[in-house]
Amino acid sequence: MKKLIALLLVGLVLVGCSDKKKPESTTTPIPTPISTVEPTPIPLDHDTYDSLYVIINKNHPLPEDFEPSDLVVPNVLATKDGLQIRQEAATALEDMFNAAKEEGITLRLGSGYRSYSTQNRLFNNYVAKDGEEAANRYSARPGQSEHQTGWAVDISDGSMNNWLKNSFKNTPEGIWLAENSYKYGFVLRYTEEKEEVTGYIYEPWHFRYIGLEEAQKITESGLTLEEFYNYMN
Ligand SMILES: [Zn+2]
């Protein structure tokens, strides 16, 4: 509610400012309807596989042959060599890891781009180990993994104790990321208590790059990507 009031005030101030700048105008300014003062998702090109705003989930998979064109190996500490993500995300990731380092937090890239065939192999391994129902909650079927977009990363604190485990959220690295990742354009993609929306369990290590402006708005909203963009079906 406080947020809404703040937004209304900002809206009123902005309307006031623009009036003052156009004293010669003879047309009466149209008052801003209250409904448009609330955060409204920009129409984004979700359905273009190559888009920064593409939303991939169990209902919206990528085709088998999709591979991003600008994959690079970011210049950051990683748990294994050769992990790739898209260029823009790589630059942001480098900035984020450097900022964390300055605050005494050492992050490591644990996973980046994954091809359809890699995801296929992974998922089959998980099914063999834990059964299909369990695997479906924590792993993606091929085509349904955000890692295939090249915009997603898994981040490790360097210890196997917390790697891909819920306990990562209580590590200094997990806490730092939860508080700061949006400042570098990343959002926590699979949040706690949103499994029914995202289709995946809480993953405090998995972050999705979506650009600075959008990441800030999404994080402030507390919504998942699907909810924020009203992309539920
Ligand atoms: Zn992940």
PDB file of C-alpha atoms and ligand atoms in Angstrom:
ATOM      1  CA  MET A   1       0.000   0.000   0.000  1.00  0.00           C
ATOM      2  CA  LYS A   2       2.857   2.354   0.882  1.00  0.00           C
ATOM      3  CA  LYS A   3       4.393   1.566  -2.477  1.00  0.00           C
ATOM      4  CA  LEU A   4       1.153   2.418  -4.247  1.00  0.00           C
ATOM      5  CA  ILE A   5       0.871   5.739  -2.436  1.00  0.00           C
ATOM      6  CA  ALA A   6       4.489   6.538  -3.281  1.00  0.00           C
ATOM      7  CA  LEU A   7       3.843   5.742  -6.915  1.00  0.00           C
ATOM      8  CA  LEU A   8       0.720   7.880  -6.954  1.00  0.00           C
ATOM      9  CA  LEU A   9       2.707  10.779  -5.526  1.00  0.00           C
ATOM     10  CA  VAL A  10       5.458  10.296  -8.081  1.00  0.00           C
ATOM     11  CA  GLY A  11       2.838  10.196 -10.818  1.00  0.00           C
ATOM     12  CA  LEU A  12       1.265  13.439  -9.573  1.00  0.00           C
ATOM     13  CA  VAL A  13       4.645  15.152  -9.346  1.00  0.00           C
ATOM     14  CA  LEU A  14       5.530  14.042 -12.860  1.00  0.00           C
ATOM     15  CA  VAL A  15       2.224  15.286 -14.237  1.00  0.00           C
ATOM     16  CA  GLY A  16       2.840  18.594 -12.458  1.00  0.00           C
ATOM     17  CA  CYS A  17       6.338  18.914 -13.912  1.00  0.00           C
ATOM     18  CA  SER A  18       5.242  18.316 -17.471  1.00  0.00           C
ATOM     19  CA  ASP A  19       2.509  20.959 -17.148  1.00  0.00           C
ATOM     20  CA  LYS A  20       5.003  23.587 -16.056  1.00  0.00           C
ATOM     21  CA  LYS A  21       7.241  22.888 -19.032  1.00  0.00           C
ATOM     22  CA  LYS A  22       4.455  23.615 -21.508  1.00  0.00           C
ATOM     23  CA  PRO A  23       2.945  26.945 -20.469  1.00  0.00           C
ATOM     24  CA  GLU A  24       1.988  27.878 -24.061  1.00  0.00           C
ATOM     25  CA  SER A  25      -0.049  24.764 -24.592  1.00  0.00           C
ATOM     26  CA  THR A  26      -3.699  25.535 -25.131  1.00  0.00           C
ATOM     27  CA  THR A  27      -4.870  21.968 -24.886  1.00  0.00           C
ATOM     28  CA  THR A  28      -5.993  20.736 -21.521  1.00  0.00           C
ATOM     29  CA  PRO A  29      -3.682  17.983 -20.304  1.00  0.00           C
ATOM     30  CA  ILE A  30      -5.424  14.674 -19.929  1.00  0.00           C
ATOM     31  CA  PRO A  31      -5.235  13.673 -16.255  1.00  0.00           C
ATOM     32  CA  THR A  32      -3.309  10.490 -15.711  1.00  0.00           C
ATOM     33  CA  PRO A  33      -5.805   7.783 -14.777  1.00  0.00           C
ATOM     34  CA  ILE A  34      -4.898   6.184 -11.466  1.00  0.00           C
ATOM     35  CA  SER A  35      -4.690   2.729 -13.022  1.00  0.00           C
ATOM     36  CA  THR A  36      -1.765   3.680 -15.266  1.00  0.00           C
ATOM     37  CA  VAL A  37       0.235   4.972 -12.308  1.00  0.00           C
ATOM     38  CA  GLU A  38       0.642   1.419 -11.089  1.00  0.00           C
ATOM     39  CA  PRO A  39       3.567  -0.522 -12.518  1.00  0.00           C
ATOM     40  CA  THR A  40       2.491  -1.836 -15.885  1.00  0.00           C
ATOM     41  CA  PRO A  41       4.552  -4.406 -17.730  1.00  0.00           C
ATOM     42  CA  ILE A  42       5.979  -3.027 -20.940  1.00  0.00           C
ATOM     43  CA  PRO A  43       4.868  -5.062 -23.942  1.00  0.00           C
ATOM     44  CA  LEU A  44       7.911  -7.233 -24.452  1.00  0.00           C
ATOM     45  CA  ASP A  45       8.787  -9.673 -27.138  1.00  0.00           C
ATOM     46  CA  HIS A  46       8.629 -12.815 -25.013  1.00  0.00           C
ATOM     47  CA  ASP A  47       8.129 -15.173 -27.892  1.00  0.00           C
ATOM     48  CA  THR A  48      11.329 -14.391 -29.753  1.00  0.00           C
ATOM     49  CA  TYR A  49      13.736 -17.051 -28.584  1.00  0.00           C
ATOM     50  CA  ASP A  50      16.696 -14.726 -28.948  1.00  0.00           C
ATOM     51  CA  SER A  51      15.071 -11.913 -26.907  1.00  0.00           C
ATOM     52  CA  LEU A  52      16.414 -10.703 -23.585  1.00  0.00           C
ATOM     53  CA  TYR A  53      12.845 -10.982 -22.327  1.00  0.00           C
ATOM     54  CA  VAL A  54      12.106 -14.517 -23.466  1.00  0.00           C
ATOM     55  CA  ILE A  55      10.309 -16.509 -20.767  1.00  0.00           C
ATOM     56  CA  ILE A  56      11.031 -20.203 -20.786  1.00  0.00           C
ATOM     57  CA  ASN A  57       9.120 -22.582 -18.557  1.00  0.00           C
ATOM     58  CA  LYS A  58       7.202 -25.852 -18.691  1.00  0.00           C
ATOM     59  CA  ASN A  59       4.545 -24.324 -20.933  1.00  0.00           C
ATOM     60  CA  HIS A  60       6.915 -22.351 -23.138  1.00  0.00           C
ATOM     61  CA  PRO A  61       9.889 -24.455 -24.258  1.00  0.00           C
ATOM     62  CA  LEU A  62      12.722 -23.632 -26.633  1.00  0.00           C
ATOM     63  CA  PRO A  63      13.146 -25.636 -29.832  1.00  0.00           C
ATOM     64  CA  GLU A  64      15.808 -28.325 -29.938  1.00  0.00           C
ATOM     65  CA  ASP A  65      18.024 -26.384 -32.317  1.00  0.00           C
ATOM     66  CA  PHE A  66      18.022 -23.036 -30.492  1.00  0.00           C
ATOM     67  CA  GLU A  67      21.456 -21.823 -29.505  1.00  0.00           C
ATOM     68  CA  PRO A  68      22.260 -18.165 -28.672  1.00  0.00           C
ATOM     69  CA  SER A  69      24.630 -16.530 -31.157  1.00  0.00           C
ATOM     70  CA  ASP A  70      26.798 -14.535 -28.763  1.00  0.00           C
ATOM     71  CA  LEU A  71      27.923 -16.986 -26.094  1.00  0.00           C
ATOM     72  CA  VAL A  72      31.177 -16.096 -24.348  1.00  0.00           C
ATOM     73  CA  VAL A  73      33.148 -17.346 -21.360  1.00  0.00           C
ATOM     74  CA  PRO A  74      32.837 -14.629 -18.690  1.00  0.00           C
ATOM     75  CA  ASN A  75      36.010 -13.539 -16.943  1.00  0.00           C
ATOM     76  CA  VAL A  76      34.988 -14.747 -13.474  1.00  0.00           C
ATOM     77  CA  LEU A  77      35.894 -17.530 -11.055  1.00  0.00           C
ATOM     78  CA  ALA A  78      34.060 -20.716 -12.022  1.00  0.00           C
ATOM     79  CA  THR A  79      33.720 -24.231 -10.694  1.00  0.00           C
ATOM     80  CA  LYS A  80      34.739 -25.602 -14.103  1.00  0.00           C
ATOM     81  CA  ASP A  81      36.355 -24.290 -17.258  1.00  0.00           C
ATOM     82  CA  GLY A  82      34.527 -23.126 -20.357  1.00  0.00           C
ATOM     83  CA  LEU A  83      31.121 -22.210 -18.881  1.00  0.00           C
ATOM     84  CA  GLN A  84      29.420 -19.819 -21.291  1.00  0.00           C
ATOM     85  CA  ILE A  85      26.642 -17.237 -21.150  1.00  0.00           C
ATOM     86  CA  ARG A  86      25.500 -14.483 -23.511  1.00  0.00           C
ATOM     87  CA  GLN A  87      27.748 -11.458 -23.941  1.00  0.00           C
ATOM     88  CA  GLU A  88      25.555  -8.879 -22.195  1.00  0.00           C
ATOM     89  CA  ALA A  89      24.966 -11.175 -19.228  1.00  0.00           C
ATOM     90  CA  ALA A  90      28.685 -11.973 -19.068  1.00  0.00           C
ATOM     91  CA  THR A  91      29.615  -8.300 -18.697  1.00  0.00           C
ATOM     92  CA  ALA A  92      26.993  -7.852 -15.972  1.00  0.00           C
ATOM     93  CA  LEU A  93      28.150 -11.017 -14.214  1.00  0.00           C
ATOM     94  CA  GLU A  94      31.750  -9.764 -14.192  1.00  0.00           C
ATOM     95  CA  ASP A  95      30.597  -6.476 -12.644  1.00  0.00           C
ATOM     96  CA  MET A  96      28.553  -8.326 -10.025  1.00  0.00           C
ATOM     97  CA  PHE A  97      31.338 -10.739  -9.057  1.00  0.00           C
ATOM     98  CA  ASN A  98      33.818  -7.834  -8.786  1.00  0.00           C
ATOM     99  CA  ALA A  99      31.433  -5.830  -6.596  1.00  0.00           C
ATOM    100  CA  ALA A 100      30.892  -8.840  -4.340  1.00  0.00           C
ATOM    101  CA  LYS A 101      34.646  -9.401  -4.117  1.00  0.00           C
ATOM    102  CA  GLU A 102      35.124  -5.833  -2.910  1.00  0.00           C
ATOM    103  CA  GLU A 103      32.772  -6.642  -0.055  1.00  0.00           C
ATOM    104  CA  GLY A 104      34.668  -9.819   0.797  1.00  0.00           C
ATOM    105  CA  ILE A 105      32.250 -12.182  -0.953  1.00  0.00           C
ATOM    106  CA  THR A 106      33.766 -14.695  -3.372  1.00  0.00           C
ATOM    107  CA  LEU A 107      31.297 -15.976  -5.927  1.00  0.00           C
ATOM    108  CA  ARG A 108      31.866 -18.761  -8.440  1.00  0.00           C
ATOM    109  CA  LEU A 109      29.968 -19.467 -11.614  1.00  0.00           C
ATOM    110  CA  GLY A 110      28.676 -23.019 -11.324  1.00  0.00           C
ATOM    111  CA  SER A 111      26.596 -23.345 -14.463  1.00  0.00           C
ATOM    112  CA  GLY A 112      25.726 -21.245 -17.503  1.00  0.00           C
ATOM    113  CA  TYR A 113      24.439 -22.052 -20.985  1.00  0.00           C
ATOM    114  CA  ARG A 114      23.238 -25.599 -21.440  1.00  0.00           C
ATOM    115  CA  SER A 115      22.373 -27.060 -24.822  1.00  0.00           C
ATOM    116  CA  TYR A 116      19.195 -29.050 -25.440  1.00  0.00           C
ATOM    117  CA  SER A 117      21.168 -32.273 -25.665  1.00  0.00           C
ATOM    118  CA  THR A 118      23.055 -31.588 -22.413  1.00  0.00           C
ATOM    119  CA  GLN A 119      19.763 -30.902 -20.662  1.00  0.00           C
ATOM    120  CA  ASN A 120      18.336 -34.092 -22.117  1.00  0.00           C
ATOM    121  CA  ARG A 121      21.219 -36.100 -20.678  1.00  0.00           C
ATOM    122  CA  LEU A 122      20.968 -34.370 -17.286  1.00  0.00           C
ATOM    123  CA  PHE A 123      17.229 -34.893 -16.979  1.00  0.00           C
ATOM    124  CA  ASN A 124      17.495 -38.567 -17.878  1.00  0.00           C
ATOM    125  CA  ASN A 125      20.206 -39.016 -15.259  1.00  0.00           C
ATOM    126  CA  TYR A 126      18.018 -37.385 -12.600  1.00  0.00           C
ATOM    127  CA  VAL A 127      15.034 -39.538 -13.558  1.00  0.00           C
ATOM    128  CA  ALA A 128      17.180 -42.653 -13.244  1.00  0.00           C
ATOM    129  CA  LYS A 129      18.366 -41.512  -9.817  1.00  0.00           C
ATOM    130  CA  ASP A 130      15.241 -40.011  -8.188  1.00  0.00           C
ATOM    131  CA  GLY A 131      12.310 -40.948 -10.422  1.00  0.00           C
ATOM    132  CA  GLU A 132      10.449 -38.768 -12.897  1.00  0.00           C
ATOM    133  CA  GLU A 133       8.152 -36.953 -10.470  1.00  0.00           C
ATOM    134  CA  ALA A 134      10.979 -35.746  -8.240  1.00  0.00           C
ATOM    135  CA  ALA A 135      13.247 -34.918 -11.180  1.00  0.00           C
ATOM    136  CA  ASN A 136      10.510 -32.794 -12.697  1.00  0.00           C
ATOM    137  CA  ARG A 137      10.462 -30.529  -9.629  1.00  0.00           C
ATOM    138  CA  TYR A 138      14.147 -29.696  -9.531  1.00  0.00           C
ATOM    139  CA  SER A 139      15.324 -30.234 -13.080  1.00  0.00           C
ATOM    140  CA  ALA A 140      13.995 -29.191 -16.450  1.00  0.00           C
ATOM    141  CA  ARG A 141      13.096 -31.366 -19.372  1.00  0.00           C
ATOM    142  CA  PRO A 142      15.063 -30.552 -22.532  1.00  0.00           C
ATOM    143  CA  GLY A 143      13.782 -27.321 -24.100  1.00  0.00           C
ATOM    144  CA  GLN A 144      12.247 -26.190 -20.811  1.00  0.00           C
ATOM    145  CA  SER A 145      15.466 -25.085 -19.134  1.00  0.00           C
ATOM    146  CA  GLU A 146      16.199 -21.402 -18.810  1.00  0.00           C
ATOM    147  CA  HIS A 147      19.867 -22.322 -19.110  1.00  0.00           C
ATOM    148  CA  GLN A 148      19.334 -22.938 -22.849  1.00  0.00           C
ATOM    149  CA  THR A 149      18.553 -19.222 -23.312  1.00  0.00           C
ATOM    150  CA  GLY A 150      22.106 -18.265 -22.299  1.00  0.00           C
ATOM    151  CA  TRP A 151      20.676 -15.736 -19.800  1.00  0.00           C
ATOM    152  CA  ALA A 152      20.701 -17.974 -16.707  1.00  0.00           C
ATOM    153  CA  VAL A 153      23.446 -18.814 -14.233  1.00  0.00           C
ATOM    154  CA  ASP A 154      23.850 -20.978 -11.178  1.00  0.00           C
ATOM    155  CA  ILE A 155      26.184 -19.414  -8.641  1.00  0.00           C
ATOM    156  CA  SER A 156      28.198 -21.301  -6.050  1.00  0.00           C
ATOM    157  CA  ASP A 157      29.938 -20.277  -2.859  1.00  0.00           C
ATOM    158  CA  GLY A 158      32.714 -22.679  -3.769  1.00  0.00           C
ATOM    159  CA  SER A 159      31.659 -25.356  -1.304  1.00  0.00           C
ATOM    160  CA  MET A 160      29.954 -28.585  -2.230  1.00  0.00           C
ATOM    161  CA  ASN A 161      28.071 -28.416   1.091  1.00  0.00           C
ATOM    162  CA  ASN A 162      25.756 -25.760  -0.262  1.00  0.00           C
ATOM    163  CA  TRP A 163      25.960 -26.389  -3.981  1.00  0.00           C
ATOM    164  CA  LEU A 164      22.467 -26.663  -5.460  1.00  0.00           C
ATOM    165  CA  LYS A 165      21.045 -26.963  -1.963  1.00  0.00           C
ATOM    166  CA  ASN A 166      18.532 -24.916  -0.036  1.00  0.00           C
ATOM    167  CA  SER A 167      21.263 -24.112   2.510  1.00  0.00           C
ATOM    168  CA  PHE A 168      22.889 -21.822  -0.068  1.00  0.00           C
ATOM    169  CA  LYS A 169      20.402 -19.127   0.951  1.00  0.00           C
ATOM    170  CA  ASN A 170      22.012 -18.887   4.416  1.00  0.00           C
ATOM    171  CA  THR A 171      25.584 -18.524   3.186  1.00  0.00           C
ATOM    172  CA  PRO A 172      27.141 -15.040   2.985  1.00  0.00           C
ATOM    173  CA  GLU A 173      27.222 -15.526  -0.801  1.00  0.00           C
ATOM    174  CA  GLY A 174      23.547 -16.491  -1.008  1.00  0.00           C
ATOM    175  CA  ILE A 175      22.514 -13.601   1.221  1.00  0.00           C
ATOM    176  CA  TRP A 176      24.619 -11.120  -0.769  1.00  0.00           C
ATOM    177  CA  LEU A 177      23.133 -12.312  -4.054  1.00  0.00           C
ATOM    178  CA  ALA A 178      19.553 -12.165  -2.776  1.00  0.00           C
ATOM    179  CA  GLU A 179      20.130  -8.570  -1.686  1.00  0.00           C
ATOM    180  CA  ASN A 180      22.263  -7.273  -4.549  1.00  0.00           C
ATOM    181  CA  SER A 181      21.807  -9.248  -7.767  1.00  0.00           C
ATOM    182  CA  TYR A 182      19.092  -6.933  -9.126  1.00  0.00           C
ATOM    183  CA  LYS A 183      21.601  -4.057  -9.097  1.00  0.00           C
ATOM    184  CA  TYR A 184      23.437  -5.905 -11.871  1.00  0.00           C
ATOM    185  CA  GLY A 185      20.374  -6.937 -13.856  1.00  0.00           C
ATOM    186  CA  PHE A 186      19.834 -10.409 -12.383  1.00  0.00           C
ATOM    187  CA  VAL A 187      16.697 -11.748 -10.706  1.00  0.00           C
ATOM    188  CA  LEU A 188      16.260 -14.718  -8.396  1.00  0.00           C
ATOM    189  CA  ARG A 189      14.205 -16.809 -10.795  1.00  0.00           C
ATOM    190  CA  TYR A 190      12.741 -19.569  -8.615  1.00  0.00           C
ATOM    191  CA  THR A 191      11.739 -17.917  -5.370  1.00  0.00           C
ATOM    192  CA  GLU A 192      10.648 -19.451  -2.103  1.00  0.00           C
ATOM    193  CA  GLU A 193       6.948 -20.340  -1.913  1.00  0.00           C
ATOM    194  CA  LYS A 194       6.418 -19.828  -5.661  1.00  0.00           C
ATOM    195  CA  GLU A 195       6.839 -23.394  -6.799  1.00  0.00           C
ATOM    196  CA  GLU A 196       3.250 -23.524  -7.988  1.00  0.00           C
ATOM    197  CA  VAL A 197       3.846 -20.563 -10.283  1.00  0.00           C
ATOM    198  CA  THR A 198       7.286 -21.396 -11.653  1.00  0.00           C
ATOM    199  CA  GLY A 199       6.943 -25.171 -11.571  1.00  0.00           C
ATOM    200  CA  TYR A 200      10.288 -25.477  -9.816  1.00  0.00           C
ATOM    201  CA  ILE A 201      11.451 -25.690  -6.234  1.00  0.00           C
ATOM    202  CA  TYR A 202      13.157 -22.713  -4.591  1.00  0.00           C
ATOM    203  CA  GLU A 203      16.614 -22.305  -6.114  1.00  0.00           C
ATOM    204  CA  PRO A 204      18.580 -19.667  -4.193  1.00  0.00           C
ATOM    205  CA  TRP A 205      21.562 -20.253  -6.544  1.00  0.00           C
ATOM    206  CA  HIS A 206      19.779 -19.710  -9.881  1.00  0.00           C
ATOM    207  CA  PHE A 207      19.730 -16.196 -11.336  1.00  0.00           C
ATOM    208  CA  ARG A 208      18.369 -14.897 -14.612  1.00  0.00           C
ATOM    209  CA  TYR A 209      19.792 -11.863 -16.389  1.00  0.00           C
ATOM    210  CA  ILE A 210      17.043  -9.570 -17.700  1.00  0.00           C
ATOM    211  CA  GLY A 211      18.675  -6.127 -17.707  1.00  0.00           C
ATOM    212  CA  LEU A 212      19.038  -3.524 -15.004  1.00  0.00           C
ATOM    213  CA  GLU A 213      15.725  -1.719 -15.332  1.00  0.00           C
ATOM    214  CA  GLU A 214      13.545  -4.812 -15.492  1.00  0.00           C
ATOM    215  CA  ALA A 215      15.466  -6.597 -12.733  1.00  0.00           C
ATOM    216  CA  GLN A 216      14.871  -3.716 -10.341  1.00  0.00           C
ATOM    217  CA  LYS A 217      11.151  -3.577 -11.072  1.00  0.00           C
ATOM    218  CA  ILE A 218      10.700  -7.333 -10.865  1.00  0.00           C
ATOM    219  CA  THR A 219      12.649  -7.643  -7.616  1.00  0.00           C
ATOM    220  CA  GLU A 220      10.730  -4.767  -6.022  1.00  0.00           C
ATOM    221  CA  SER A 221       7.450  -6.381  -7.055  1.00  0.00           C
ATOM    222  CA  GLY A 222       8.300  -9.680  -5.362  1.00  0.00           C
ATOM    223  CA  LEU A 223       6.692 -11.454  -8.309  1.00  0.00           C
ATOM    224  CA  THR A 224       8.003 -14.223 -10.526  1.00  0.00           C
ATOM    225  CA  LEU A 225       8.719 -13.443 -14.184  1.00  0.00           C
ATOM    226  CA  GLU A 226       5.502 -15.198 -15.152  1.00  0.00           C
ATOM    227  CA  GLU A 227       3.414 -13.130 -12.737  1.00  0.00           C
ATOM    228  CA  PHE A 228       5.152  -9.830 -13.456  1.00  0.00           C
ATOM    229  CA  TYR A 229       4.543 -10.129 -17.190  1.00  0.00           C
ATOM    230  CA  ASN A 230       1.149 -11.768 -16.750  1.00  0.00           C
ATOM    231  CA  TYR A 231       2.420 -14.747 -18.703  1.00  0.00           C
ATOM    232  CA  MET A 232       0.774 -17.518 -16.758  1.00  0.00           C
ATOM    233  CA  ASN A 233      -0.513 -19.863 -19.459  1.00  0.00           C
TER     234      ASN A 233
HETATM  235 ZN    ZN B   1      19.967 -23.137 -12.780  1.00  0.00          ZN
END
